[in-house]
Coordinates of C-alpha atoms in Angstrom, one line a residue:
Chain U
M546 CA 43.9 12.8 -26.8
K547 CA 40.9 14.5 -25.4
N548 CA 43.2 15.2 -22.6
I549 CA 45.8 16.9 -24.5
L550 CA 43.4 19.0 -26.4
S551 CA 41.2 19.7 -22.8
L552 CA 44.5 20.6 -20.9
L553 CA 45.2 23.4 -24.3
L554 CA 41.9 24.7 -23.6
I555 CA 43.0 25.0 -19.6
T556 CA 46.2 26.8 -20.9
F557 CA 44.5 28.8 -23.0
F558 CA 41.7 29.9 -20.3
T559 CA 43.7 30.9 -18.2
L560 CA 46.4 32.8 -20.2
I561 CA 43.6 34.9 -20.9
S562 CA 41.4 34.8 -17.7
C563 CA 45.2 36.4 -16.6
G564 CA 45.3 39.2 -19.5
E565 CA 42.0 40.3 -18.3
D566 CA 43.8 41.0 -14.1
N567 CA 45.9 42.5 -15.2
E568 CA 43.5 44.6 -16.9
N569 CA 40.8 44.9 -14.3
D570 CA 44.0 45.4 -11.5
T571 CA 47.0 47.6 -11.9
S572 CA 47.7 48.3 -9.0
Q573 CA 49.8 44.3 -8.7
T574 CA 52.3 43.1 -10.6
N575 CA 54.4 40.1 -10.9
I576 CA 58.0 40.9 -9.1
T577 CA 61.4 39.3 -9.9
F578 CA 64.6 38.5 -7.9
N579 CA 67.9 38.0 -9.1
F580 CA 70.8 36.5 -7.1
S581 CA 74.2 37.9 -7.7
H582 CA 77.3 37.5 -5.6
T583 CA 80.4 38.9 -5.5
W584 CA 83.3 39.3 -3.6
D585 CA 83.6 41.8 -1.6
G586 CA 82.7 43.9 -5.1
T587 CA 83.7 41.5 -7.5
A588 CA 81.7 40.1 -9.3
V589 CA 81.7 35.9 -8.8
T590 CA 79.4 33.2 -11.4
N591 CA 80.1 29.8 -11.6
A592 CA 83.3 30.8 -14.0
D593 CA 84.9 31.6 -11.2
F594 CA 84.8 28.5 -9.5
N595 CA 88.1 25.6 -9.4
D596 CA 90.1 28.2 -9.4
I597 CA 92.4 29.0 -5.6
K598 CA 91.7 32.9 -6.6
F599 CA 90.2 34.3 -3.5
T600 CA 91.8 34.9 -0.2
N601 CA 89.6 35.3 2.8
E602 CA 89.8 37.5 5.6
N603 CA 92.5 35.1 7.6
G604 CA 94.4 35.6 4.5
D605 CA 93.5 32.0 3.6
K606 CA 93.0 30.9 -0.2
L607 CA 91.3 29.8 -1.4
S608 CA 88.8 28.1 -4.2
I609 CA 84.9 27.4 -5.5
E610 CA 83.8 24.5 -6.2
R611 CA 79.8 24.1 -5.2
L612 CA 77.2 26.8 -4.0
R613 CA 74.2 26.6 -2.5
Y614 CA 71.3 27.4 -0.7
L615 CA 68.1 28.0 0.4
I616 CA 66.1 31.2 0.4
S617 CA 62.2 31.1 1.7
R618 CA 59.5 33.0 2.8
I619 CA 60.1 36.1 0.8
T620 CA 58.2 39.1 2.5
F621 CA 57.4 42.3 2.2
T622 CA 56.2 44.8 4.6
S623 CA 53.6 48.1 4.3
N624 CA 54.1 51.1 5.7
S625 CA 50.9 49.3 8.2
N626 CA 53.1 45.9 9.4
E627 CA 50.8 44.1 6.9
K628 CA 53.3 41.7 5.9
L629 CA 53.0 39.7 2.8
V630 CA 54.3 36.6 2.1
L631 CA 54.9 34.7 -0.6
N632 CA 55.3 31.5 0.6
G633 CA 57.5 29.3 -1.0
Y634 CA 60.9 28.6 -1.2
N635 CA 64.1 28.4 -3.8
L636 CA 66.9 26.2 -3.8
I637 CA 69.7 28.6 -5.5
D638 CA 72.7 27.4 -7.0
V639 CA 75.5 29.5 -8.1
T640 CA 77.4 25.8 -9.6
N641 CA 74.6 25.0 -12.4
N642 CA 73.2 28.6 -12.7
Q643 CA 70.1 27.6 -11.4
N644 CA 67.2 29.8 -9.9
L645 CA 69.1 32.6 -10.1
S646 CA 66.6 34.7 -10.8
I647 CA 63.0 34.0 -9.6
T648 CA 59.8 35.0 -10.7
S649 CA 57.2 35.9 -8.0
S650 CA 53.4 33.8 -9.1
A651 CA 51.8 36.4 -6.2
F652 CA 50.7 38.9 -7.7
I653 CA 52.1 42.4 -5.2
P654 CA 50.0 45.7 -5.5
Q655 CA 52.8 48.0 -5.9
G656 CA 53.4 50.3 -3.6
N657 CA 56.0 51.5 -0.9
Y658 CA 56.9 49.3 1.5
R659 CA 59.0 49.5 5.0
D660 CA 61.3 46.3 4.4
L661 CA 61.8 43.2 1.7
S662 CA 63.2 40.7 4.2
F663 CA 63.1 36.6 3.4
T664 CA 64.7 33.8 5.5
F665 CA 68.0 32.5 4.7
G666 CA 67.7 28.5 5.0
F667 CA 64.7 27.3 7.0
T668 CA 62.5 28.7 9.6
N669 CA 62.0 25.3 12.1
E670 CA 58.7 24.8 11.1
D671 CA 59.4 25.1 7.8
N672 CA 62.6 22.6 7.9
S673 CA 60.7 20.2 9.7
G674 CA 58.6 19.2 6.4
N675 CA 59.7 16.9 3.5
Y676 CA 60.0 18.2 -0.1
E677 CA 60.9 16.7 -3.1
D678 CA 62.2 19.1 -5.1
L679 CA 64.3 19.5 -2.3
N680 CA 65.3 15.5 -1.1
S681 CA 65.9 15.1 -5.8
A682 CA 68.7 16.7 -5.5
S683 CA 70.3 15.8 -1.7
W684 CA 69.8 18.8 0.2
F685 CA 68.1 16.9 3.7
V686 CA 70.2 16.9 6.6
P687 CA 71.5 13.4 9.1
E688 CA 67.6 12.2 10.7
M689 CA 70.7 12.3 13.5
L690 CA 71.4 15.9 13.5
G691 CA 67.9 16.6 13.9
G692 CA 67.0 15.8 10.3
G693 CA 65.6 19.0 8.0
Y694 CA 67.6 20.7 5.1
H695 CA 71.1 22.5 4.4
Y696 CA 70.4 26.3 3.9
M697 CA 73.8 26.1 2.5
Q698 CA 76.5 24.7 1.6
M699 CA 80.0 25.6 0.0
D700 CA 82.3 23.0 -0.8
G701 CA 86.2 24.0 -2.1
K702 CA 89.9 23.4 -1.4
F703 CA 92.5 25.8 0.7
I704 CA 95.6 25.8 0.8
N705 CA 96.7 25.0 4.8
N706 CA 99.4 25.7 6.8
A707 CA 101.4 22.8 5.8
D708 CA 101.1 24.4 2.0
E709 CA 99.1 21.9 0.4
E710 CA 95.7 22.2 -1.3
Q711 CA 93.0 21.0 1.2
G712 CA 89.0 20.4 0.7
Y713 CA 86.7 22.4 2.9
N714 CA 82.8 21.8 3.7
Y715 CA 80.9 25.5 4.4
H716 CA 77.4 23.7 5.1
S717 CA 75.2 26.0 7.4
I718 CA 72.6 24.1 8.6
R719 CA 70.7 23.8 12.1
A720 CA 72.5 24.0 14.9
A721 CA 72.4 20.6 16.8
D722 CA 73.8 19.0 19.9
N723 CA 74.4 15.4 21.0
P724 CA 73.8 13.3 17.2
G725 CA 71.4 10.6 17.6
D726 CA 67.9 9.7 18.5
N727 CA 67.3 12.9 20.8
P728 CA 69.4 15.4 19.3
T729 CA 69.1 18.9 21.3
F730 CA 69.3 22.9 19.6
P731 CA 71.6 24.9 21.0
Q732 CA 69.8 28.1 18.8
D733 CA 68.2 28.9 16.0
T734 CA 70.4 29.3 12.7
F735 CA 68.3 30.3 10.0
F736 CA 67.9 33.6 10.4
N737 CA 66.0 36.5 9.3
V738 CA 67.4 39.2 6.3
S739 CA 66.1 42.9 6.0
L740 CA 66.9 44.5 3.0
G741 CA 65.0 48.1 3.8
E742 CA 62.5 50.4 2.2
V743 CA 61.5 49.0 -1.5
T744 CA 59.3 50.8 -3.5
V745 CA 57.2 48.2 -4.8
T746 CA 56.8 48.8 -9.6
N747 CA 55.2 47.4 -12.0
N748 CA 57.3 44.5 -12.7
A749 CA 59.4 45.2 -9.8
K750 CA 63.4 43.5 -10.2
F751 CA 65.4 43.4 -7.2
N752 CA 69.3 42.6 -7.4
I753 CA 69.8 40.7 -4.0
E754 CA 73.8 40.3 -3.7
M755 CA 75.8 38.1 -1.5
N756 CA 79.2 39.2 -0.5
I757 CA 80.3 35.8 -0.5
A758 CA 83.6 37.2 1.6
E759 CA 81.0 38.2 4.2
W760 CA 80.6 34.4 5.3
F761 CA 84.6 34.2 6.6
K762 CA 84.4 37.7 8.4
N763 CA 82.6 38.8 11.0
P764 CA 82.3 38.9 13.4
N765 CA 83.8 35.2 13.5
R766 CA 87.6 35.8 11.2
W767 CA 86.4 32.7 9.7
D768 CA 90.2 30.5 9.8
L769 CA 89.8 27.3 7.2
N770 CA 92.8 26.0 9.1
V771 CA 90.6 25.0 11.7
L772 CA 86.9 25.1 10.6
N773 CA 87.1 23.5 7.3
Q774 CA 85.7 19.5 7.2
M775 CA 82.6 18.1 9.6
L776 CA 81.5 21.2 10.3
M777 CA 77.2 20.3 10.3
P778 CA 77.5 18.5 13.8
N779 CA 80.0 21.1 15.3
S780 CA 77.2 24.1 16.5
D781 CA 80.2 26.3 17.8
A782 CA 81.1 25.7 14.1
Q783 CA 76.7 26.4 13.0
I784 CA 76.3 29.5 15.4
K785 CA 79.4 30.8 14.3
M786 CA 78.4 30.8 9.8
Y787 CA 75.0 32.1 12.4
E788 CA 76.4 35.7 13.3
N789 CA 78.6 35.8 10.2
G790 CA 75.9 35.0 7.8
Q791 CA 74.1 38.8 9.3
N792 CA 75.8 41.0 6.9
V793 CA 76.1 38.1 4.2
F794 CA 73.2 40.2 2.0
S795 CA 72.4 43.5 0.7
L796 CA 70.1 45.0 -1.8
K797 CA 71.9 46.5 -5.4
S798 CA 69.1 47.6 -6.5
G799 CA 65.2 47.6 -6.9
D800 CA 64.0 49.0 -9.5
Chain X
M286 CA 61.9 23.2 -12.6
R287 CA 59.9 26.2 -14.6
L288 CA 62.0 26.1 -17.5
R289 CA 60.4 22.0 -18.1
K290 CA 56.9 23.9 -17.3
L291 CA 57.2 25.6 -20.2
L292 CA 58.7 23.4 -22.1
H293 CA 56.0 20.4 -21.9
I294 CA 53.8 23.5 -22.0
T295 CA 55.3 24.0 -25.6
F296 CA 55.4 20.4 -26.4
I297 CA 51.7 20.4 -25.4
I298 CA 51.2 22.9 -27.9
I299 CA 52.5 21.5 -30.5
V300 CA 51.7 17.6 -29.9
C301 CA 48.2 19.3 -30.2
F302 CA 49.2 20.9 -33.5
S303 CA 50.3 17.9 -35.5
C304 CA 47.7 14.8 -34.1
E305 CA 45.2 15.9 -36.6
S306 CA 46.7 14.3 -39.1
E307 CA 48.1 11.0 -37.1
T308 CA 44.2 10.8 -35.7
V309 CA 43.8 8.3 -38.8
N310 CA 45.4 5.6 -37.1
T311 CA 43.9 2.6 -35.8
Y312 CA 45.9 0.8 -33.5
K313 CA 45.0 1.1 -29.7
N314 CA 48.2 0.2 -27.5
T315 CA 47.6 -0.1 -23.7
P316 CA 49.2 3.0 -21.7
S317 CA 51.4 1.2 -19.0
P318 CA 52.1 3.9 -16.2
L319 CA 55.0 3.4 -14.1
E320 CA 54.0 1.7 -10.2
I321 CA 55.9 4.3 -8.3
P322 CA 56.8 3.0 -5.1
K323 CA 55.5 4.6 -1.9
L324 CA 59.0 5.4 -0.6
F325 CA 59.7 6.8 -4.0
Q326 CA 56.2 9.3 -4.5
E327 CA 56.7 10.3 -0.6
N328 CA 60.5 11.3 -1.7
I329 CA 61.3 12.3 -4.2
L330 CA 60.0 14.0 -8.2
A331 CA 58.7 11.9 -10.2
P332 CA 60.0 10.0 -12.9
I333 CA 61.3 11.3 -16.3
V334 CA 59.1 9.9 -18.7
P335 CA 59.7 11.6 -22.5
I336 CA 56.1 12.7 -23.9
D337 CA 57.2 11.3 -26.7
N338 CA 57.4 8.0 -25.4
P339 CA 54.0 7.2 -23.2
Q340 CA 54.7 3.4 -21.6
T341 CA 52.7 0.9 -23.4
E342 CA 52.8 -2.9 -22.6
E343 CA 52.8 -3.5 -26.0
G344 CA 56.1 -0.7 -26.4
I345 CA 57.3 -2.4 -23.2
A346 CA 57.2 -6.2 -24.0
L347 CA 58.9 -5.6 -27.5
G348 CA 61.2 -3.9 -25.4
K349 CA 61.7 -6.5 -23.0
K350 CA 62.5 -9.4 -26.4
L351 CA 65.2 -6.4 -28.2
F352 CA 66.4 -5.9 -25.4
F353 CA 67.0 -10.0 -25.1
D354 CA 67.5 -10.6 -28.1
P355 CA 70.7 -11.6 -29.8
I356 CA 69.5 -10.0 -33.3
L357 CA 70.6 -6.6 -32.2
S358 CA 74.6 -7.7 -33.0
S359 CA 76.6 -7.8 -35.7
N360 CA 76.4 -12.2 -35.6
N361 CA 74.2 -12.7 -33.6
T362 CA 76.1 -13.7 -30.7
Q363 CA 75.5 -10.9 -28.1
A364 CA 72.3 -9.3 -26.9
C365 CA 71.9 -6.6 -24.4
A366 CA 71.7 -8.5 -21.0
D367 CA 74.8 -10.4 -22.2
C368 CA 76.5 -7.3 -20.4
H369 CA 72.7 -6.3 -18.2
A370 CA 72.2 -9.4 -16.9
P371 CA 69.0 -9.4 -14.5
E372 CA 70.7 -11.8 -11.9
N373 CA 73.5 -9.3 -11.8
A374 CA 70.5 -6.3 -10.9
F375 CA 71.3 -5.7 -14.6
T376 CA 75.1 -5.6 -15.4
D377 CA 77.9 -7.6 -15.1
S378 CA 80.2 -9.4 -13.5
D379 CA 83.2 -9.4 -15.7
R380 CA 85.6 -6.4 -14.8
F381 CA 85.3 -5.6 -17.9
S382 CA 82.3 -7.0 -21.0
D383 CA 83.7 -8.7 -23.9
G384 CA 81.5 -7.1 -27.3
V385 CA 81.0 -9.3 -30.1
E386 CA 84.1 -8.7 -31.6
G387 CA 85.8 -10.4 -28.4
F388 CA 87.2 -7.0 -27.8
F389 CA 87.6 -5.5 -24.0
G390 CA 86.2 -1.7 -23.1
N391 CA 87.4 -0.4 -20.5
R392 CA 85.0 1.4 -18.1
N393 CA 82.7 -1.7 -16.3
S394 CA 78.9 -2.6 -16.8
M395 CA 76.4 -0.1 -15.3
P396 CA 74.0 -1.8 -13.6
L397 CA 70.3 -0.5 -14.8
F398 CA 68.1 0.6 -12.0
N399 CA 66.1 2.9 -11.4
L400 CA 66.3 5.0 -14.5
A401 CA 63.4 6.9 -15.2
W402 CA 64.8 8.4 -12.1
N403 CA 68.1 10.6 -13.6
Y404 CA 66.3 13.3 -14.2
D405 CA 69.2 14.6 -15.8
E406 CA 69.1 12.1 -18.1
K407 CA 73.7 12.0 -18.6
F408 CA 73.8 8.4 -19.3
F409 CA 77.0 6.6 -19.0
W410 CA 79.9 6.9 -16.4
D411 CA 80.4 9.4 -18.1
G412 CA 77.0 11.2 -18.1
N413 CA 78.3 11.4 -21.8
T414 CA 74.4 10.9 -23.6
F415 CA 71.6 12.6 -23.1
S416 CA 68.2 10.4 -22.2
L417 CA 67.9 6.9 -22.6
E418 CA 66.6 6.4 -26.3
H419 CA 69.4 7.8 -27.8
Q420 CA 72.1 6.2 -25.0
A421 CA 70.0 2.7 -26.4
F422 CA 72.0 3.6 -30.4
I423 CA 75.4 3.3 -29.1
P424 CA 75.6 -0.3 -27.6
V425 CA 74.1 -1.4 -31.3
T426 CA 76.6 0.2 -33.4
D427 CA 79.9 0.0 -31.2
P428 CA 82.9 -2.0 -32.8
I429 CA 83.5 -2.5 -29.0
E430 CA 79.9 -4.1 -28.3
M431 CA 77.9 -5.2 -29.9
N432 CA 79.1 -3.8 -34.1
S433 CA 75.8 -3.5 -35.8
T434 CA 75.0 -1.7 -38.3
W435 CA 71.1 0.1 -38.7
Q436 CA 70.8 -1.1 -42.0
N437 CA 72.1 -4.3 -40.8
I438 CA 69.5 -4.9 -37.4
E439 CA 66.1 -2.9 -39.3
Q440 CA 66.7 -5.8 -42.5
K441 CA 66.7 -8.4 -40.1
L442 CA 64.1 -7.4 -37.7
K443 CA 62.2 -6.3 -40.8
Q444 CA 62.5 -10.9 -42.1
H445 CA 61.8 -11.5 -39.5
T446 CA 58.3 -13.9 -38.6
D447 CA 56.9 -12.4 -35.0
Y448 CA 59.0 -8.1 -34.5
P449 CA 56.7 -7.2 -37.6
E450 CA 53.9 -7.3 -36.3
L451 CA 54.7 -6.3 -32.6
F452 CA 55.7 -3.0 -34.0
E453 CA 52.3 -2.5 -35.6
K454 CA 51.2 -3.2 -32.4
A455 CA 53.6 -1.1 -30.0
F456 CA 54.1 2.1 -32.5
G457 CA 50.5 1.8 -35.0
T458 CA 53.6 0.8 -38.5
K459 CA 55.2 -2.3 -39.1
T460 CA 58.1 0.6 -41.2
I461 CA 60.4 -0.9 -38.3
D462 CA 63.2 2.0 -38.2
S463 CA 65.9 2.7 -34.8
S464 CA 64.6 5.2 -33.4
L465 CA 61.5 2.9 -32.7
V466 CA 63.4 0.0 -31.6
T467 CA 65.3 2.6 -28.7
K468 CA 61.9 3.6 -27.8
A469 CA 61.0 0.4 -26.4
I470 CA 63.7 -0.5 -25.0
A471 CA 63.8 2.7 -23.1
Q472 CA 60.0 1.4 -22.5
F473 CA 61.8 -1.9 -20.5
E474 CA 64.5 -0.5 -19.0
R475 CA 62.0 2.0 -17.6
T476 CA 60.2 -0.4 -16.3
L477 CA 63.3 -1.5 -13.9
I478 CA 62.2 -0.9 -10.9
S479 CA 64.3 -1.0 -7.6
A480 CA 61.8 -0.8 -4.0
N481 CA 62.1 -3.7 -2.1
S482 CA 64.9 -3.6 -0.5
K483 CA 65.6 -4.9 3.6
F484 CA 66.5 -1.1 4.4
D485 CA 62.8 0.1 1.9
K486 CA 61.0 -2.7 4.4
H487 CA 62.3 -1.5 7.2
L488 CA 61.0 2.4 5.8
L489 CA 58.2 1.2 5.5
G490 CA 57.5 -0.2 9.3
E491 CA 57.9 -4.3 8.1
I492 CA 61.1 -4.8 8.9
E493 CA 63.4 -4.5 11.9
L494 CA 66.9 -3.9 11.2
T495 CA 69.4 -5.5 12.9
P496 CA 71.9 -3.1 15.8
Q497 CA 75.0 -3.5 12.8
E498 CA 72.6 -2.5 10.5
L499 CA 71.4 -0.3 11.9
N500 CA 75.1 1.6 13.0
G501 CA 76.7 0.7 9.2
F502 CA 73.8 3.3 8.8
N503 CA 74.8 6.2 11.3
V504 CA 78.4 5.9 10.0
F505 CA 76.7 6.7 6.4
M506 CA 75.0 8.9 8.0
D507 CA 77.9 10.5 10.2
E508 CA 79.3 13.0 8.5
A509 CA 82.2 13.6 10.8
R510 CA 82.3 9.3 9.9
G511 CA 81.8 7.9 6.9
D512 CA 79.6 11.4 5.5
C513 CA 78.5 9.3 2.5
F514 CA 74.9 10.2 2.0
H515 CA 76.3 13.7 0.4
C516 CA 76.5 11.7 -2.9
H517 CA 75.0 8.5 -2.2
G518 CA 71.6 9.8 -1.3
S519 CA 69.4 8.7 1.9
D520 CA 65.9 7.8 3.4
K521 CA 64.9 11.2 1.8
N522 CA 66.8 9.8 -1.2
P523 CA 66.2 6.3 -2.5
L524 CA 68.0 6.3 -5.2
W525 CA 71.0 6.2 -2.8
T526 CA 72.4 8.0 -5.6
D527 CA 73.1 12.0 -6.7
N528 CA 73.6 10.8 -10.4
L529 CA 75.6 14.2 -10.3
F530 CA 79.8 13.8 -10.8
H531 CA 82.8 13.2 -8.6
N532 CA 85.8 12.8 -8.4
N533 CA 86.2 9.9 -5.8
G534 CA 90.1 10.2 -5.3
L535 CA 91.0 7.2 -6.7
D536 CA 94.1 8.0 -8.7
E537 CA 96.4 10.8 -9.1
T538 CA 96.2 11.1 -12.3
F539 CA 93.8 9.8 -15.2
T540 CA 94.0 8.3 -17.6
D541 CA 90.2 8.0 -18.1
L542 CA 89.2 11.7 -17.7
G543 CA 85.2 10.7 -17.6
L544 CA 83.6 13.9 -17.4
G545 CA 86.7 16.0 -18.4
A546 CA 86.4 14.0 -21.6
V547 CA 82.9 14.9 -22.2
T548 CA 82.5 19.0 -21.5
G549 CA 86.7 19.8 -22.1
D550 CA 86.9 21.6 -19.1
P551 CA 89.9 20.3 -16.8
A552 CA 88.6 21.0 -13.7
D553 CA 86.0 18.2 -14.5
N554 CA 88.8 15.5 -15.3
G555 CA 88.3 12.0 -13.4
K556 CA 84.1 12.3 -13.2
F557 CA 82.3 10.3 -13.0
K558 CA 78.7 9.7 -12.4
S559 CA 78.1 8.5 -8.3
P560 CA 76.3 4.6 -9.1
S561 CA 73.6 4.2 -7.3
L562 CA 74.3 2.2 -3.9
R563 CA 71.4 0.0 -3.9
N564 CA 71.8 -4.0 -5.0
L565 CA 76.5 -3.7 -3.9
A566 CA 75.2 -8.1 -3.6
F567 CA 74.9 -8.4 -7.2
T568 CA 76.6 -5.9 -9.8
A569 CA 81.0 -6.4 -8.8
P570 CA 84.0 -5.8 -9.4
Y571 CA 83.2 -2.2 -8.0
M572 CA 84.1 1.8 -9.6
H573 CA 83.7 3.0 -13.5
D574 CA 86.8 -0.1 -14.1
G575 CA 86.0 -2.6 -12.0
R576 CA 89.0 -2.1 -9.7
F577 CA 87.6 -3.2 -6.9
T578 CA 85.9 -6.9 -5.9
S579 CA 84.7 -6.9 -3.1
L580 CA 82.9 -3.6 -1.3
E581 CA 85.5 -4.2 2.2
D582 CA 87.6 -3.0 -0.8
V583 CA 85.6 -0.1 -1.3
I584 CA 85.5 0.4 1.8
N585 CA 89.2 0.5 3.0
H586 CA 89.3 2.9 -0.3
Y587 CA 87.0 5.9 1.5
S588 CA 89.0 4.5 4.8
E589 CA 92.6 4.6 3.6
G590 CA 93.1 4.9 0.6
L591 CA 92.5 7.9 -1.1
K592 CA 94.5 9.9 -3.6
N593 CA 94.6 13.3 -4.0
S594 CA 94.3 15.0 -7.1
S595 CA 93.2 18.2 -8.4
T596 CA 90.4 17.6 -8.5
I597 CA 89.5 15.4 -5.8
D598 CA 85.5 15.9 -4.3
P599 CA 85.8 18.9 -1.6
L600 CA 83.9 16.3 0.6
M601 CA 86.5 14.2 1.3
K602 CA 88.3 14.2 4.5
K603 CA 91.3 14.5 5.9
V604 CA 93.2 13.0 2.2
S605 CA 96.5 13.6 2.9
Q606 CA 96.1 10.5 5.5
G607 CA 94.3 8.9 2.8
G608 CA 90.6 8.8 5.0
V609 CA 89.1 9.6 8.3
G610 CA 90.4 5.6 9.2
L611 CA 87.3 4.1 10.5
S612 CA 87.4 1.4 13.0
E613 CA 86.9 -2.1 12.3
N614 CA 83.9 -2.5 13.4
D615 CA 82.4 0.1 11.8
K616 CA 84.3 -0.9 8.4
A617 CA 82.0 -4.5 8.9
D618 CA 79.1 -2.4 10.2
L619 CA 78.9 -0.2 7.4
K620 CA 79.1 -3.5 5.1
A621 CA 76.4 -5.1 6.1
F622 CA 74.3 -2.1 6.1
L623 CA 75.7 -1.3 2.2
L624 CA 74.5 -5.0 1.7
S625 CA 70.5 -4.4 3.1
L626 CA 70.5 -1.9 -0.2
S627 CA 70.3 -4.7 -2.6
D628 CA 67.1 -6.4 -4.0
N629 CA 66.2 -10.1 -4.0
E630 CA 63.1 -9.0 -5.7
F631 CA 64.0 -7.2 -8.1
I632 CA 66.8 -10.1 -9.6
S633 CA 64.4 -12.1 -9.3
N634 CA 61.0 -10.8 -10.8
P635 CA 59.7 -13.1 -13.4
E636 CA 59.0 -9.9 -15.3
F637 CA 62.0 -8.9 -15.8
K638 CA 63.6 -11.9 -16.9
K639 CA 64.3 -14.2 -20.4
E640 CA 60.9 -15.5 -22.0

């Protein structure tokens, strides 16, 4: 009982002191990031899943059954090149509508910034950490491929050249060669997503959009008949995903 | 996650407001928090224990007694433990278990361990029941299981020589009702923790695996061979399950819709909960309908027996050929690895046996 009461008291005090912070410093604000998804401009939610209703650049008809991806290190770069990094990461789970919206608990000074950016996946350093929530979500990558975590899992079916439904697993990870005790890493496949200039106002919201079709488009036109499954140990495929990912994200509106 | 925190805070506030009138209670029970194994502590999120049913020594002891006591069945012949026996990692060796009236269900009994780590708290093969407390309501009145009524059970427990006192010790009341029965059982079930397999000891650096077991683990983790880890955990997720629902290619058409019957979404037809791969040495037969009697059968299924259907999981590979076709060596090694996940200490733990 005592514990609960003291917890409650702490909660109250925290609430009170938060209120004071806000009044004293009006130049800081909480920030919300919303993640939305389209297929070349048409909104996609989990209600569109499990249906072969999309056509990629290569003309393959496909469905999405699961889509989750990780972003980390959201960064505001000021005009004087100062970087305000929100440490931490967000596993966006479109399948289960989880974490499509996050509010930063850190306070960001209001004003203009020359860039809002984040890391798709984990930097190699962050990737070597051990994260209980990501392990619990079965988000890990086998040790033989260097360990760490997935950057994205997009699973579904496509109609193959034999006119049959076939599964695909577009799983993005850190590219690795020589699976085993000492894998090697041909190049980094996490990347920085730069969304451009933004203004942070009171309780700002940023709507970040992923055009899913882009993963199959540019510069590598993705042929699902060739690249569909077992792509994790395929470093060429990983590098292609990295290249195609460069133009997947955009800032829809900041307000 | 955030929502859960918020809920906790709301809970705390509600609990605090509601406690004032409860402070007159004089009974004292002994808190007995779950002992979290090192590998779980280091790698995965904390277990789920509801705030209104904390683990106590008295509650666990009562739950254990109830779990092994046929008093919960209509004719006093069947206990939970009849279908969930300690030596079988708390399942049974029948394909379908028979209830008190000799009726058989159409699902294989499920092993019970590490249940507090089922974060979504969806229980049964099709996830139809939320929380362990709610789960325990069901077998008692299920006509193909214990076929009793709660009225009848409450009556029997009240007239029993021991139970009124045990309930008072555990919950501070002699008023025995179904919700306290299920709370006590859930407390006992949460103590059923399995984390002492050979593979666990290997991860803790206490034991070396054989080359065969090690290669089997590689098959399990290799996306181009077993690719089991996407659904069945790994060294990083020592539950050895994702506790999610998938169609792993058992059938072309479904007599049992599984998750689909629960959600009403045809895209969920034929999906069942991935079972943990711990303790397979004790839990045959396998799958929701117990169709496979051996691990060889299971491995052959994944290797060359996959059946296509519209809801088959996209992780299943080369379905038109029945699977990736593992080599005989890889199959044998995979089996050896799977068996290294079995925990003899768990099934012989005296704390989990009938007294």
